[in-house]
């Protein structure tokens, strides 16, 4: 059993504002939102980083993306636009080593990121 904070959220050991859940993924609001909408979509399977995604995970990772898009539509930000981000390892800014897709929107994004 992993001790990442996200594993504890999956196991419902710590609370989170869950917006979607099925047998494969969980989506909940980020505790430190970077926009009016900031939802994290995570797989229930433990995958530490993007580097650990293998061919067997293609359906799962695709499901993470379609889940994020569905939530963007439900949040009313799909037409104006949003950002989907998966940070990898220290230089990518990853802090929690259980892969997650950030869905951020509801404000104008800048590019390039810092
Ligand atoms: P990373 O930097 O790994 O890509 O993103 C981790 C994200 O998880 C951050 O945006 C951070 O605010 C969020 N986060 C960390 N701990 C918690 C928590 O306990 N609950 C929730 N809802 N989000 C968290």
PDB file of N, CA, C and O in Angstrom, residues 46-98:
ATOM      1  N   UNK A  46      -1.703   2.734  -9.075  1.00  0.00           N
ATOM      2  CA  UNK A  46      -0.539   3.536  -8.721  1.00  0.00           C
ATOM      3  C   UNK A  46       0.472   3.532  -9.854  1.00  0.00           C
ATOM      4  O   UNK A  46       1.041   2.493 -10.181  1.00  0.00           O
ATOM      5  N   UNK A  47       0.697   4.699 -10.417  1.00  0.00           N
ATOM      6  CA  UNK A  47       1.725   4.907 -11.439  1.00  0.00           C
ATOM      7  C   UNK A  47       2.466   6.147 -10.974  1.00  0.00           C
ATOM      8  O   UNK A  47       1.854   7.214 -10.817  1.00  0.00           O
ATOM      9  N   UNK A  48       3.760   6.025 -10.712  1.00  0.00           N
ATOM     10  CA  UNK A  48       4.458   7.115 -10.012  1.00  0.00           C
ATOM     11  C   UNK A  48       4.645   8.355 -10.873  1.00  0.00           C
ATOM     12  O   UNK A  48       4.399   9.478 -10.418  1.00  0.00           O
ATOM     13  N   UNK A  49       5.106   8.170 -12.092  1.00  0.00           N
ATOM     14  CA  UNK A  49       5.400   9.332 -12.947  1.00  0.00           C
ATOM     15  C   UNK A  49       4.993   9.023 -14.387  1.00  0.00           C
ATOM     16  O   UNK A  49       4.756   7.866 -14.753  1.00  0.00           O
ATOM     17  N   UNK A  50       5.000  10.061 -15.215  1.00  0.00           N
ATOM     18  CA  UNK A  50       4.707   9.860 -16.640  1.00  0.00           C
ATOM     19  C   UNK A  50       5.695   8.867 -17.256  1.00  0.00           C
ATOM     20  O   UNK A  50       5.348   8.133 -18.189  1.00  0.00           O
ATOM     21  N   UNK A  51       6.917   8.819 -16.720  1.00  0.00           N
ATOM     22  CA  UNK A  51       7.915   7.882 -17.251  1.00  0.00           C
ATOM     23  C   UNK A  51       7.526   6.424 -17.016  1.00  0.00           C
ATOM     24  O   UNK A  51       8.079   5.529 -17.658  1.00  0.00           O
ATOM     25  N   UNK A  52       6.614   6.200 -16.097  1.00  0.00           N
ATOM     26  CA  UNK A  52       6.187   4.831 -15.772  1.00  0.00           C
ATOM     27  C   UNK A  52       4.948   4.399 -16.552  1.00  0.00           C
ATOM     28  O   UNK A  52       4.448   3.295 -16.347  1.00  0.00           O
ATOM     29  N   UNK A  53       4.457   5.270 -17.433  1.00  0.00           N
ATOM     30  CA  UNK A  53       3.309   4.907 -18.272  1.00  0.00           C
ATOM     31  C   UNK A  53       3.810   3.984 -19.383  1.00  0.00           C
ATOM     32  O   UNK A  53       4.744   4.331 -20.110  1.00  0.00           O
ATOM     33  N   UNK A  54       3.197   2.819 -19.468  1.00  0.00           N
ATOM     34  CA  UNK A  54       3.584   1.841 -20.479  1.00  0.00           C
ATOM     35  C   UNK A  54       2.381   1.534 -21.359  1.00  0.00           C
ATOM     36  O   UNK A  54       1.277   2.028 -21.128  1.00  0.00           O
ATOM     37  N   UNK A  55       2.604   0.719 -22.362  1.00  0.00           N
ATOM     38  CA  UNK A  55       1.550   0.422 -23.329  1.00  0.00           C
ATOM     39  C   UNK A  55       0.272  -0.074 -22.688  1.00  0.00           C
ATOM     40  O   UNK A  55      -0.831   0.288 -23.120  1.00  0.00           O
ATOM     41  N   UNK A  56       0.407  -0.856 -21.623  1.00  0.00           N
ATOM     42  CA  UNK A  56      -0.771  -1.392 -20.933  1.00  0.00           C
ATOM     43  C   UNK A  56      -1.658  -0.286 -20.367  1.00  0.00           C
ATOM     44  O   UNK A  56      -2.823  -0.514 -20.053  1.00  0.00           O
ATOM     45  N   UNK A  57      -1.081   0.902 -20.185  1.00  0.00           N
ATOM     46  CA  UNK A  57      -1.826   2.008 -19.567  1.00  0.00           C
ATOM     47  C   UNK A  57      -2.522   2.906 -20.586  1.00  0.00           C
ATOM     48  O   UNK A  57      -3.127   3.906 -20.195  1.00  0.00           O
ATOM     49  N   UNK A  58      -2.424   2.580 -21.876  1.00  0.00           N
ATOM     50  CA  UNK A  58      -2.944   3.518 -22.879  1.00  0.00           C
ATOM     51  C   UNK A  58      -4.431   3.776 -22.701  1.00  0.00           C
ATOM     52  O   UNK A  58      -4.897   4.916 -22.783  1.00  0.00           O
ATOM     53  N   UNK A  59      -5.198   2.739 -22.440  1.00  0.00           N
ATOM     54  CA  UNK A  59      -6.641   2.941 -22.259  1.00  0.00           C
ATOM     55  C   UNK A  59      -6.897   3.779 -21.015  1.00  0.00           C
ATOM     56  O   UNK A  59      -7.728   4.697 -21.021  1.00  0.00           O
ATOM     57  N   UNK A  60      -6.168   3.488 -19.954  1.00  0.00           N
ATOM     58  CA  UNK A  60      -6.360   4.205 -18.692  1.00  0.00           C
ATOM     59  C   UNK A  60      -6.021   5.689 -18.841  1.00  0.00           C
ATOM     60  O   UNK A  60      -6.778   6.558 -18.391  1.00  0.00           O
ATOM     61  N   UNK A  61      -4.893   5.979 -19.463  1.00  0.00           N
ATOM     62  CA  UNK A  61      -4.488   7.380 -19.630  1.00  0.00           C
ATOM     63  C   UNK A  61      -5.464   8.094 -20.570  1.00  0.00           C
ATOM     64  O   UNK A  61      -5.813   9.266 -20.350  1.00  0.00           O
ATOM     65  N   UNK A  62      -5.929   7.401 -21.592  1.00  0.00           N
ATOM     66  CA  UNK A  62      -6.959   7.984 -22.453  1.00  0.00           C
ATOM     67  C   UNK A  62      -8.225   8.286 -21.667  1.00  0.00           C
ATOM     68  O   UNK A  62      -8.866   9.331 -21.876  1.00  0.00           O
ATOM     69  N   UNK A  63      -8.560   7.407 -20.758  1.00  0.00           N
ATOM     70  CA  UNK A  63      -9.748   7.619 -19.930  1.00  0.00           C
ATOM     71  C   UNK A  63      -9.554   8.813 -19.005  1.00  0.00           C
ATOM     72  O   UNK A  63     -10.502   9.564 -18.743  1.00  0.00           O
ATOM     73  N   UNK A  64      -8.340   9.017 -18.503  1.00  0.00           N
ATOM     74  CA  UNK A  64      -8.057  10.219 -17.701  1.00  0.00           C
ATOM     75  C   UNK A  64      -8.335  11.476 -18.523  1.00  0.00           C
ATOM     76  O   UNK A  64      -8.919  12.446 -18.031  1.00  0.00           O
ATOM     77  N   UNK A  65      -7.906  11.455 -19.782  1.00  0.00           N
ATOM     78  CA  UNK A  65      -8.096  12.639 -20.634  1.00  0.00           C
ATOM     79  C   UNK A  65      -9.573  12.860 -20.931  1.00  0.00           C
ATOM     80  O   UNK A  65     -10.085  13.983 -20.802  1.00  0.00           O
ATOM     81  N   UNK A  66     -10.299  11.803 -21.307  1.00  0.00           N
ATOM     82  CA  UNK A  66     -11.721  11.998 -21.629  1.00  0.00           C
ATOM     83  C   UNK A  66     -12.504  12.397 -20.374  1.00  0.00           C
ATOM     84  O   UNK A  66     -13.460  13.182 -20.467  1.00  0.00           O
ATOM     85  N   UNK A  67     -12.083  11.922 -19.215  1.00  0.00           N
ATOM     86  CA  UNK A  67     -12.722  12.348 -17.968  1.00  0.00           C
ATOM     87  C   UNK A  67     -12.490  13.839 -17.731  1.00  0.00           C
ATOM     88  O   UNK A  67     -13.424  14.580 -17.382  1.00  0.00           O
ATOM     89  N   UNK A  68     -11.265  14.289 -17.948  1.00  0.00           N
ATOM     90  CA  UNK A  68     -10.957  15.713 -17.759  1.00  0.00           C
ATOM     91  C   UNK A  68     -11.776  16.570 -18.721  1.00  0.00           C
ATOM     92  O   UNK A  68     -12.310  17.623 -18.338  1.00  0.00           O
ATOM     93  N   UNK A  69     -11.896  16.135 -19.959  1.00  0.00           N
ATOM     94  CA  UNK A  69     -12.667  16.904 -20.946  1.00  0.00           C
ATOM     95  C   UNK A  69     -14.136  16.958 -20.532  1.00  0.00           C
ATOM     96  O   UNK A  69     -14.786  18.017 -20.614  1.00  0.00           O
ATOM     97  N   UNK A  70     -14.675  15.861 -20.054  1.00  0.00           N
ATOM     98  CA  UNK A  70     -16.067  15.836 -19.605  1.00  0.00           C
ATOM     99  C   UNK A  70     -16.274  16.787 -18.431  1.00  0.00           C
ATOM    100  O   UNK A  70     -17.267  17.531 -18.375  1.00  0.00           O
ATOM    101  N   UNK A  71     -15.315  16.806 -17.500  1.00  0.00           N
ATOM    102  CA  UNK A  71     -15.427  17.715 -16.357  1.00  0.00           C
ATOM    103  C   UNK A  71     -15.329  19.164 -16.832  1.00  0.00           C
ATOM    104  O   UNK A  71     -16.077  20.034 -16.354  1.00  0.00           O
ATOM    105  N   UNK A  72     -14.449  19.434 -17.787  1.00  0.00           N
ATOM    106  CA  UNK A  72     -14.347  20.800 -18.330  1.00  0.00           C
ATOM    107  C   UNK A  72     -15.692  21.243 -18.894  1.00  0.00           C
ATOM    108  O   UNK A  72     -16.121  22.387 -18.685  1.00  0.00           O
ATOM    109  N   UNK A  73     -16.375  20.355 -19.590  1.00  0.00           N
ATOM    110  CA  UNK A  73     -17.701  20.684 -20.136  1.00  0.00           C
ATOM    111  C   UNK A  73     -18.688  20.944 -19.013  1.00  0.00           C
ATOM    112  O   UNK A  73     -19.460  21.912 -19.054  1.00  0.00           O
ATOM    113  N   UNK A  74     -18.657  20.102 -17.997  1.00  0.00           N
ATOM    114  CA  UNK A  74     -19.591  20.260 -16.878  1.00  0.00           C
ATOM    115  C   UNK A  74     -19.312  21.539 -16.083  1.00  0.00           C
ATOM    116  O   UNK A  74     -20.228  22.150 -15.524  1.00  0.00           O
ATOM    117  N   UNK A  75     -18.046  21.938 -16.034  1.00  0.00           N
ATOM    118  CA  UNK A  75     -17.666  23.157 -15.312  1.00  0.00           C
ATOM    119  C   UNK A  75     -17.951  24.410 -16.127  1.00  0.00           C
ATOM    120  O   UNK A  75     -17.771  25.531 -15.641  1.00  0.00           O
ATOM    121  N   UNK A  76     -18.309  24.220 -17.410  1.00  0.00           N
ATOM    122  CA  UNK A  76     -18.644  25.356 -18.265  1.00  0.00           C
ATOM    123  C   UNK A  76     -17.445  26.104 -18.802  1.00  0.00           C
ATOM    124  O   UNK A  76     -17.556  27.278 -19.190  1.00  0.00           O
ATOM    125  N   UNK A  77     -16.274  25.445 -18.852  1.00  0.00           N
ATOM    126  CA  UNK A  77     -15.060  26.121 -19.323  1.00  0.00           C
ATOM    127  C   UNK A  77     -14.565  25.570 -20.653  1.00  0.00           C
ATOM    128  O   UNK A  77     -13.561  26.047 -21.180  1.00  0.00           O
ATOM    129  N   UNK A  78     -15.266  24.582 -21.198  1.00  0.00           N
ATOM    130  CA  UNK A  78     -14.760  23.893 -22.385  1.00  0.00           C
ATOM    131  C   UNK A  78     -14.635  24.837 -23.579  1.00  0.00           C
ATOM    132  O   UNK A  78     -13.622  24.813 -24.291  1.00  0.00           O
ATOM    133  N   UNK A  79     -15.630  25.665 -23.815  1.00  0.00           N
ATOM    134  CA  UNK A  79     -15.599  26.516 -25.007  1.00  0.00           C
ATOM    135  C   UNK A  79     -14.581  27.637 -24.882  1.00  0.00           C
ATOM    136  O   UNK A  79     -13.866  27.949 -25.841  1.00  0.00           O
ATOM    137  N   UNK A  80     -14.484  28.260 -23.718  1.00  0.00           N
ATOM    138  CA  UNK A  80     -13.491  29.324 -23.544  1.00  0.00           C
ATOM    139  C   UNK A  80     -12.078  28.754 -23.539  1.00  0.00           C
ATOM    140  O   UNK A  80     -11.150  29.403 -24.019  1.00  0.00           O
ATOM    141  N   UNK A  81     -11.915  27.567 -22.991  1.00  0.00           N
ATOM    142  CA  UNK A  81     -10.615  26.907 -22.999  1.00  0.00           C
ATOM    143  C   UNK A  81     -10.077  26.637 -21.614  1.00  0.00           C
ATOM    144  O   UNK A  81     -10.558  27.185 -20.620  1.00  0.00           O
ATOM    145  N   UNK A  82      -9.083  25.792 -21.585  1.00  0.00           N
ATOM    146  CA  UNK A  82      -8.507  25.335 -20.320  1.00  0.00           C
ATOM    147  C   UNK A  82      -7.157  24.708 -20.621  1.00  0.00           C
ATOM    148  O   UNK A  82      -6.735  24.622 -21.775  1.00  0.00           O
ATOM    149  N   UNK A  83      -6.486  24.276 -19.557  1.00  0.00           N
ATOM    150  CA  UNK A  83      -5.185  23.628 -19.731  1.00  0.00           C
ATOM    151  C   UNK A  83      -5.204  22.262 -19.059  1.00  0.00           C
ATOM    152  O   UNK A  83      -5.715  22.123 -17.944  1.00  0.00           O
ATOM    153  N   UNK A  84      -4.623  21.274 -19.734  1.00  0.00           N
ATOM    154  CA  UNK A  84      -4.393  19.945 -19.164  1.00  0.00           C
ATOM    155  C   UNK A  84      -2.896  19.765 -19.033  1.00  0.00           C
ATOM    156  O   UNK A  84      -2.169  19.912 -20.015  1.00  0.00           O
ATOM    157  N   UNK A  85      -2.429  19.456 -17.825  1.00  0.00           N
ATOM    158  CA  UNK A  85      -0.990  19.363 -17.553  1.00  0.00           C
ATOM    159  C   UNK A  85      -0.693  18.116 -16.739  1.00  0.00           C
ATOM    160  O   UNK A  85      -1.419  17.809 -15.785  1.00  0.00           O
ATOM    161  N   UNK A  86       0.380  17.410 -17.118  1.00  0.00           N
ATOM    162  CA  UNK A  86       0.910  16.339 -16.273  1.00  0.00           C
ATOM    163  C   UNK A  86       2.388  16.637 -16.032  1.00  0.00           C
ATOM    164  O   UNK A  86       3.203  16.564 -16.953  1.00  0.00           O
ATOM    165  N   UNK A  87       2.712  17.023 -14.802  1.00  0.00           N
ATOM    166  CA  UNK A  87       4.096  17.321 -14.448  1.00  0.00           C
ATOM    167  C   UNK A  87       4.853  16.019 -14.193  1.00  0.00           C
ATOM    168  O   UNK A  87       4.295  15.076 -13.641  1.00  0.00           O
ATOM    169  N   UNK A  88       6.126  15.998 -14.581  1.00  0.00           N
ATOM    170  CA  UNK A  88       6.941  14.791 -14.400  1.00  0.00           C
ATOM    171  C   UNK A  88       8.273  15.128 -13.746  1.00  0.00           C
ATOM    172  O   UNK A  88       9.055  15.908 -14.302  1.00  0.00           O
ATOM    173  N   UNK A  89       8.482  14.534 -12.558  1.00  0.00           N
ATOM    174  CA  UNK A  89       9.777  14.614 -11.862  1.00  0.00           C
ATOM    175  C   UNK A  89      10.127  16.059 -11.464  1.00  0.00           C
ATOM    176  O   UNK A  89       9.361  16.989 -11.769  1.00  0.00           O
ATOM    177  N   UNK A  90      11.219  16.255 -10.749  1.00  0.00           N
ATOM    178  CA  UNK A  90      11.474  17.570 -10.137  1.00  0.00           C
ATOM    179  C   UNK A  90      11.493  18.742 -11.124  1.00  0.00           C
ATOM    180  O   UNK A  90      10.885  19.783 -10.864  1.00  0.00           O
ATOM    181  N   UNK A  91      12.149  18.583 -12.249  1.00  0.00           N
ATOM    182  CA  UNK A  91      12.221  19.736 -13.155  1.00  0.00           C
ATOM    183  C   UNK A  91      10.898  20.002 -13.845  1.00  0.00           C
ATOM    184  O   UNK A  91      10.671  21.097 -14.367  1.00  0.00           O
ATOM    185  N   UNK A  92      10.026  19.008 -13.836  1.00  0.00           N
ATOM    186  CA  UNK A  92       8.685  19.216 -14.365  1.00  0.00           C
ATOM    187  C   UNK A  92       7.734  19.790 -13.325  1.00  0.00           C
ATOM    188  O   UNK A  92       6.578  20.100 -13.644  1.00  0.00           O
ATOM    189  N   UNK A  93       8.221  19.897 -12.091  1.00  0.00           N
ATOM    190  CA  UNK A  93       7.393  20.471 -11.033  1.00  0.00           C
ATOM    191  C   UNK A  93       6.498  19.471 -10.333  1.00  0.00           C
ATOM    192  O   UNK A  93       5.548  19.856  -9.657  1.00  0.00           O
ATOM    193  N   UNK A  94       6.804  18.162 -10.474  1.00  0.00           N
ATOM    194  CA  UNK A  94       5.952  17.145  -9.826  1.00  0.00           C
ATOM    195  C   UNK A  94       6.247  17.091  -8.335  1.00  0.00           C
ATOM    196  O   UNK A  94       7.415  17.015  -7.918  1.00  0.00           O
ATOM    197  N   UNK A  95       5.187  17.135  -7.539  1.00  0.00           N
ATOM    198  CA  UNK A  95       5.321  17.052  -6.083  1.00  0.00           C
ATOM    199  C   UNK A  95       4.730  15.775  -5.518  1.00  0.00           C
ATOM    200  O   UNK A  95       5.191  15.279  -4.498  1.00  0.00           O
ATOM    201  N   UNK A  96       3.707  15.259  -6.170  1.00  0.00           N
ATOM    202  CA  UNK A  96       3.056  14.029  -5.700  1.00  0.00           C
ATOM    203  C   UNK A  96       3.333  12.936  -6.729  1.00  0.00           C
ATOM    204  O   UNK A  96       2.986  13.075  -7.912  1.00  0.00           O
ATOM    205  N   UNK A  97       3.956  11.850  -6.242  1.00  0.00           N
ATOM    206  CA  UNK A  97       4.417  10.807  -7.160  1.00  0.00           C
ATOM    207  C   UNK A  97       3.354   9.721  -7.355  1.00  0.00           C
ATOM    208  O   UNK A  97       3.564   8.534  -7.061  1.00  0.00           O
ATOM    209  N   UNK A  98       2.240  10.175  -7.884  1.00  0.00           N
ATOM    210  CA  UNK A  98       1.119   9.341  -8.349  1.00  0.00           C
ATOM    211  C   UNK A  98       0.554  10.168  -9.498  1.00  0.00           C
ATOM    212  O   UNK A  98       0.084  11.292  -9.252  1.00  0.00           O
TER     213      UNK A  98
END
